[in-house]
Amino acid sequence: GQQVMQIPQYQHVQEGEDFTTYCNSSTTLSNIQWYKQRPGGHPVFLIQLVKSGEVKKQKRLTFQFGEAKKNSSLHITATQTTDVGTYFCAAYLNQFYFGTGTSLTVIP
Amino acid sequence: DAGVTQSPTHLIKTRGQQVTLRCSPISGHKSVSWYQQVLGQGPQFIFQYYEKEERGRGNFPDRFSARQFPNYSSELNVNALLLGDSALYLCASSLYPIGNYGYTFGSGTRLTVV
């Protein structure tokens, strides 16, 4: 069964608006990774979170790991057209399970 | 430095046939993982190899097999192809199995079964 769920499945935003995707698991996670996949491309590693409550930033991207280590979020501030793609979380539970992904469309 | 290379990039096979996909990891990476990605879905884990030994197997039938060679390259074999095997097959390499620094994916092999 699906180990890692992501919401929303799709998100359309106007350029300049913020965007958030959420990743949820019923199981406590040892770590979580985030990937971005451009249309027609392959997943590209963004970041790994390990500690409870951890927050990491990469320019306009903010990643957070929940206190209970069962959920995570990715927030993009002031989206740009270059942010278009599908964002996946991946959690290690004896193997890496990828979430269902959130497809982001940015309208210029 | 070459990234993860996969071959072939595209492949069309007939139901019942067998296919072999190849992957060369980043130099120095000893772990290779295989994923299947159906259109519109997240990658599904198939196998992981580390130091030439199988470290994990996903929920795939025995028609799927893989191996890792002494130079850490890897092959994924799929026998008795079904229409449902049509997908993008991704290879990912990392220094260690858990991929503490993330997995680096190849561009994938697009397999179409007709």
CSV table of C-alpha atoms in Angstrom, one decimal:
chain,number,residue,atom,x,y,z
A,1,GLY,CA,0.0,0.0,0.0
A,2,GLN,CA,0.9,3.6,-0.3
A,3,GLN,CA,3.3,4.6,2.5
A,4,VAL,CA,3.7,8.2,1.8
A,5,MET,CA,0.9,10.5,0.7
A,6,GLN,CA,1.2,14.0,-0.7
A,7,ILE,CA,-1.3,16.8,-1.0
A,8,PRO,CA,-2.4,18.5,-3.2
A,9,GLN,CA,-2.0,16.4,-6.3
A,10,TYR,CA,-2.1,19.4,-8.5
A,11,GLN,CA,-1.6,23.1,-7.9
A,12,HIS,CA,-1.9,26.0,-10.2
A,13,VAL,CA,-0.6,29.4,-9.1
A,14,GLN,CA,-0.1,32.8,-10.6
A,15,GLU,CA,3.6,33.7,-10.9
A,16,GLY,CA,4.6,35.4,-7.7
A,17,GLU,CA,2.2,33.5,-5.4
A,18,ASP,CA,3.4,31.1,-2.8
A,19,PHE,CA,3.1,27.3,-3.0
A,20,THR,CA,3.1,24.6,-0.4
A,21,THR,CA,3.0,20.8,-0.7
A,22,TYR,CA,2.6,18.4,2.2
A,23,CYS,CA,3.9,14.9,2.7
A,24,ASN,CA,2.3,12.6,5.3
A,25,SER,CA,3.1,9.2,6.6
A,26,SER,CA,1.4,7.0,9.2
A,27,THR,CA,4.8,5.8,10.3
A,28,THR,CA,7.6,7.6,12.1
A,29,LEU,CA,10.3,8.4,9.5
A,30,SER,CA,14.1,8.3,10.0
A,31,ASN,CA,14.6,10.8,7.3
A,32,ILE,CA,12.8,12.4,4.3
A,33,GLN,CA,14.1,13.7,1.0
A,34,TRP,CA,12.6,16.0,-1.5
A,35,TYR,CA,13.0,15.8,-5.3
A,36,LYS,CA,11.9,17.9,-8.2
A,37,GLN,CA,11.0,16.4,-11.6
A,38,ARG,CA,10.6,18.7,-14.5
A,39,PRO,CA,8.2,17.7,-17.3
A,40,GLY,CA,9.9,15.0,-19.3
A,41,GLY,CA,12.8,14.9,-16.9
A,42,HIS,CA,14.0,12.8,-14.1
A,43,PRO,CA,13.9,13.4,-10.3
A,44,VAL,CA,16.6,15.8,-9.0
A,45,PHE,CA,17.5,15.7,-5.4
A,46,LEU,CA,16.8,18.9,-3.5
A,47,ILE,CA,17.3,18.2,0.2
A,48,GLN,CA,17.3,15.7,3.1
A,49,LEU,CA,15.7,16.3,6.5
A,50,VAL,CA,16.7,14.1,9.5
A,51,LYS,CA,15.9,15.9,12.7
A,52,SER,CA,12.6,16.4,14.4
A,53,GLY,CA,11.3,19.9,13.7
A,54,GLU,CA,14.1,20.6,11.3
A,55,VAL,CA,13.8,23.6,8.9
A,56,LYS,CA,16.1,24.1,6.0
A,57,LYS,CA,16.1,26.8,3.4
A,58,GLN,CA,17.3,27.0,-0.2
A,59,LYS,CA,16.7,30.5,-1.5
A,60,ARG,CA,12.9,30.7,-2.0
A,61,LEU,CA,12.4,27.1,-0.9
A,62,THR,CA,11.7,26.2,2.8
A,63,PHE,CA,11.6,22.6,3.9
A,64,GLN,CA,10.2,21.4,7.2
A,65,PHE,CA,10.2,18.1,9.1
A,66,GLY,CA,7.4,17.6,11.5
A,67,GLU,CA,8.0,17.3,15.3
A,68,ALA,CA,6.7,13.7,15.3
A,69,LYS,CA,8.7,13.0,12.1
A,70,LYS,CA,5.6,11.8,10.3
A,71,ASN,CA,5.1,14.7,8.0
A,72,SER,CA,7.0,17.3,6.0
A,73,SER,CA,6.3,20.3,3.9
A,74,LEU,CA,7.9,22.2,1.1
A,75,HIS,CA,7.1,25.9,0.7
A,76,ILE,CA,8.1,28.0,-2.3
A,77,THR,CA,7.9,31.8,-1.8
A,78,ALA,CA,7.0,34.0,-4.8
A,79,THR,CA,6.9,31.3,-7.4
A,80,GLN,CA,8.6,31.7,-10.8
A,81,THR,CA,8.0,29.9,-14.1
A,82,THR,CA,11.2,27.9,-13.5
A,83,ASP,CA,9.6,26.3,-10.4
A,84,VAL,CA,7.2,24.3,-12.7
A,85,GLY,CA,7.4,20.6,-12.2
A,86,THR,CA,6.4,17.8,-9.9
A,87,TYR,CA,7.7,17.8,-6.3
A,88,PHE,CA,8.1,14.4,-4.6
A,89,CYS,CA,9.0,13.6,-1.1
A,90,ALA,CA,10.7,10.3,-0.5
A,91,ALA,CA,10.8,8.6,2.9
A,92,TYR,CA,13.1,5.8,4.0
A,93,LEU,CA,11.2,2.8,5.4
A,94,ASN,CA,13.6,-0.1,4.7
A,95,GLN,CA,13.6,1.3,1.2
A,96,PHE,CA,12.9,4.7,-0.2
A,97,TYR,CA,9.2,5.2,-0.8
A,98,PHE,CA,8.3,8.1,-3.1
A,99,GLY,CA,5.2,10.1,-2.4
A,100,THR,CA,2.5,10.6,-5.0
A,101,GLY,CA,3.9,14.0,-6.0
A,102,THR,CA,2.4,17.5,-6.4
A,103,SER,CA,2.4,18.9,-9.9
A,104,LEU,CA,3.0,22.6,-9.9
A,105,THR,CA,1.9,24.8,-12.7
A,106,VAL,CA,2.9,28.5,-12.6
A,107,ILE,CA,0.9,30.9,-14.7
A,108,PRO,CA,2.9,33.8,-16.0
B,1,ASP,CA,32.3,14.0,-14.4
B,2,ALA,CA,29.7,11.8,-16.1
B,3,GLY,CA,26.4,11.5,-14.3
B,4,VAL,CA,24.3,8.4,-14.1
B,5,THR,CA,24.0,6.9,-17.6
B,6,GLN,CA,21.2,4.6,-18.7
B,7,SER,CA,20.8,2.7,-22.0
B,8,PRO,CA,18.9,2.5,-24.1
B,9,THR,CA,16.9,5.7,-23.8
B,10,HIS,CA,13.8,4.3,-25.5
B,11,LEU,CA,12.7,0.8,-26.2
B,12,ILE,CA,9.6,-0.8,-27.8
B,13,LYS,CA,9.0,-4.5,-27.1
B,14,THR,CA,6.2,-6.9,-27.7
B,15,ARG,CA,4.2,-8.7,-25.0
B,16,GLY,CA,6.0,-11.8,-23.9
B,17,GLN,CA,9.4,-10.6,-24.8
B,18,GLN,CA,12.3,-10.0,-22.5
B,19,VAL,CA,14.2,-6.8,-22.0
B,20,THR,CA,17.5,-5.7,-20.4
B,21,LEU,CA,18.1,-2.2,-19.2
B,22,ARG,CA,21.6,-0.9,-18.3
B,23,CYS,CA,22.9,1.6,-15.8
B,24,SER,CA,26.3,3.1,-15.0
B,25,PRO,CA,26.5,4.9,-11.7
B,26,ILE,CA,28.5,8.0,-10.9
B,27,SER,CA,32.1,7.1,-10.5
B,28,GLY,CA,32.7,6.2,-6.8
B,29,HIS,CA,29.1,5.4,-6.1
B,30,LYS,CA,28.6,1.8,-5.0
B,31,SER,CA,24.8,1.7,-4.6
B,32,VAL,CA,22.4,1.4,-7.5
B,33,SER,CA,18.6,1.5,-7.2
B,34,TRP,CA,16.0,0.8,-9.8
B,35,TYR,CA,12.6,2.5,-10.0
B,36,GLN,CA,9.6,2.2,-12.2
B,37,GLN,CA,7.7,5.3,-12.9
B,38,VAL,CA,4.3,5.1,-14.6
B,39,LEU,CA,3.0,8.3,-16.1
B,40,GLY,CA,1.5,10.6,-13.5
B,41,GLN,CA,2.8,8.6,-10.5
B,42,GLY,CA,5.8,8.7,-8.3
B,43,PRO,CA,8.7,6.3,-8.8
B,44,GLN,CA,8.2,2.8,-7.4
B,45,PHE,CA,11.1,1.0,-5.9
B,46,ILE,CA,12.1,-2.2,-7.6
B,47,PHE,CA,15.6,-3.1,-6.4
B,48,GLN,CA,18.7,-1.8,-4.6
B,49,TYR,CA,22.2,-3.2,-4.9
B,50,TYR,CA,25.2,-2.2,-2.8
B,51,GLU,CA,28.6,-3.6,-3.2
B,52,LYS,CA,27.2,-6.2,-5.7
B,53,GLU,CA,24.7,-7.6,-3.2
B,54,GLU,CA,20.9,-7.1,-3.3
B,55,ARG,CA,20.0,-4.8,-0.4
B,56,GLY,CA,16.3,-4.5,-1.1
B,57,ARG,CA,13.5,-5.6,-3.3
B,58,GLY,CA,10.2,-3.8,-3.9
B,59,ASN,CA,6.8,-5.3,-4.5
B,60,PHE,CA,7.4,-6.5,-8.1
B,61,PRO,CA,6.9,-10.1,-9.5
B,62,ASP,CA,9.8,-12.5,-10.1
B,63,ARG,CA,9.7,-11.5,-13.7
B,64,PHE,CA,11.9,-8.6,-12.6
B,65,SER,CA,15.5,-9.4,-11.8
B,66,ALA,CA,18.7,-7.4,-11.5
B,67,ARG,CA,22.4,-7.6,-10.8
B,68,GLN,CA,25.3,-5.4,-10.1
B,69,PHE,CA,28.7,-6.0,-11.7
B,70,PRO,CA,32.2,-5.6,-10.1
B,71,ASN,CA,32.5,-2.1,-11.7
B,72,TYR,CA,29.2,-1.2,-9.9
B,73,SER,CA,27.2,-0.9,-13.1
B,74,SER,CA,23.9,-2.7,-13.1
B,75,GLU,CA,21.3,-4.4,-15.3
B,76,LEU,CA,17.6,-4.8,-14.8
B,77,ASN,CA,15.9,-7.7,-16.6
B,78,VAL,CA,12.2,-8.1,-17.2
B,79,ASN,CA,10.9,-11.3,-18.6
B,80,ALA,CA,7.5,-12.1,-20.1
B,81,LEU,CA,6.7,-8.5,-20.7
B,82,LEU,CA,3.1,-7.3,-20.0
B,83,LEU,CA,1.4,-4.2,-21.3
B,84,GLY,CA,1.5,-2.9,-17.8
B,85,ASP,CA,5.2,-2.9,-17.7
B,86,SER,CA,5.2,0.1,-20.0
B,87,ALA,CA,6.9,2.9,-18.0
B,88,LEU,CA,9.9,5.0,-17.4
B,89,TYR,CA,12.6,2.9,-15.7
B,90,LEU,CA,15.0,5.0,-13.6
B,91,CYS,CA,18.3,4.1,-12.2
B,92,ALA,CA,19.6,6.0,-9.2
B,93,SER,CA,23.1,5.9,-7.7
B,94,SER,CA,24.4,7.0,-4.3
B,95,LEU,CA,27.5,6.6,-2.2
B,96,TYR,CA,25.6,4.5,0.4
B,97,PRO,CA,22.3,2.6,0.4
B,98,ILE,CA,20.4,5.1,2.4
B,99,GLY,CA,21.5,7.9,0.2
B,100,ASN,CA,22.3,10.4,2.9
B,101,TYR,CA,23.4,12.9,0.2
B,102,GLY,CA,20.4,12.0,-2.0
B,103,TYR,CA,20.1,9.8,-5.0
B,104,THR,CA,21.3,10.9,-8.4
B,105,PHE,CA,19.0,9.7,-11.1
B,106,GLY,CA,19.7,8.9,-14.7
B,107,SER,CA,17.5,10.1,-17.5
B,108,GLY,CA,15.7,6.8,-17.6
B,109,THR,CA,14.7,4.2,-20.2
B,110,ARG,CA,11.3,4.7,-21.6
B,111,LEU,CA,9.9,1.2,-22.2
B,112,THR,CA,6.8,0.7,-24.3
B,113,VAL,CA,5.2,-2.8,-24.5
B,114,VAL,CA,2.8,-3.3,-27.4
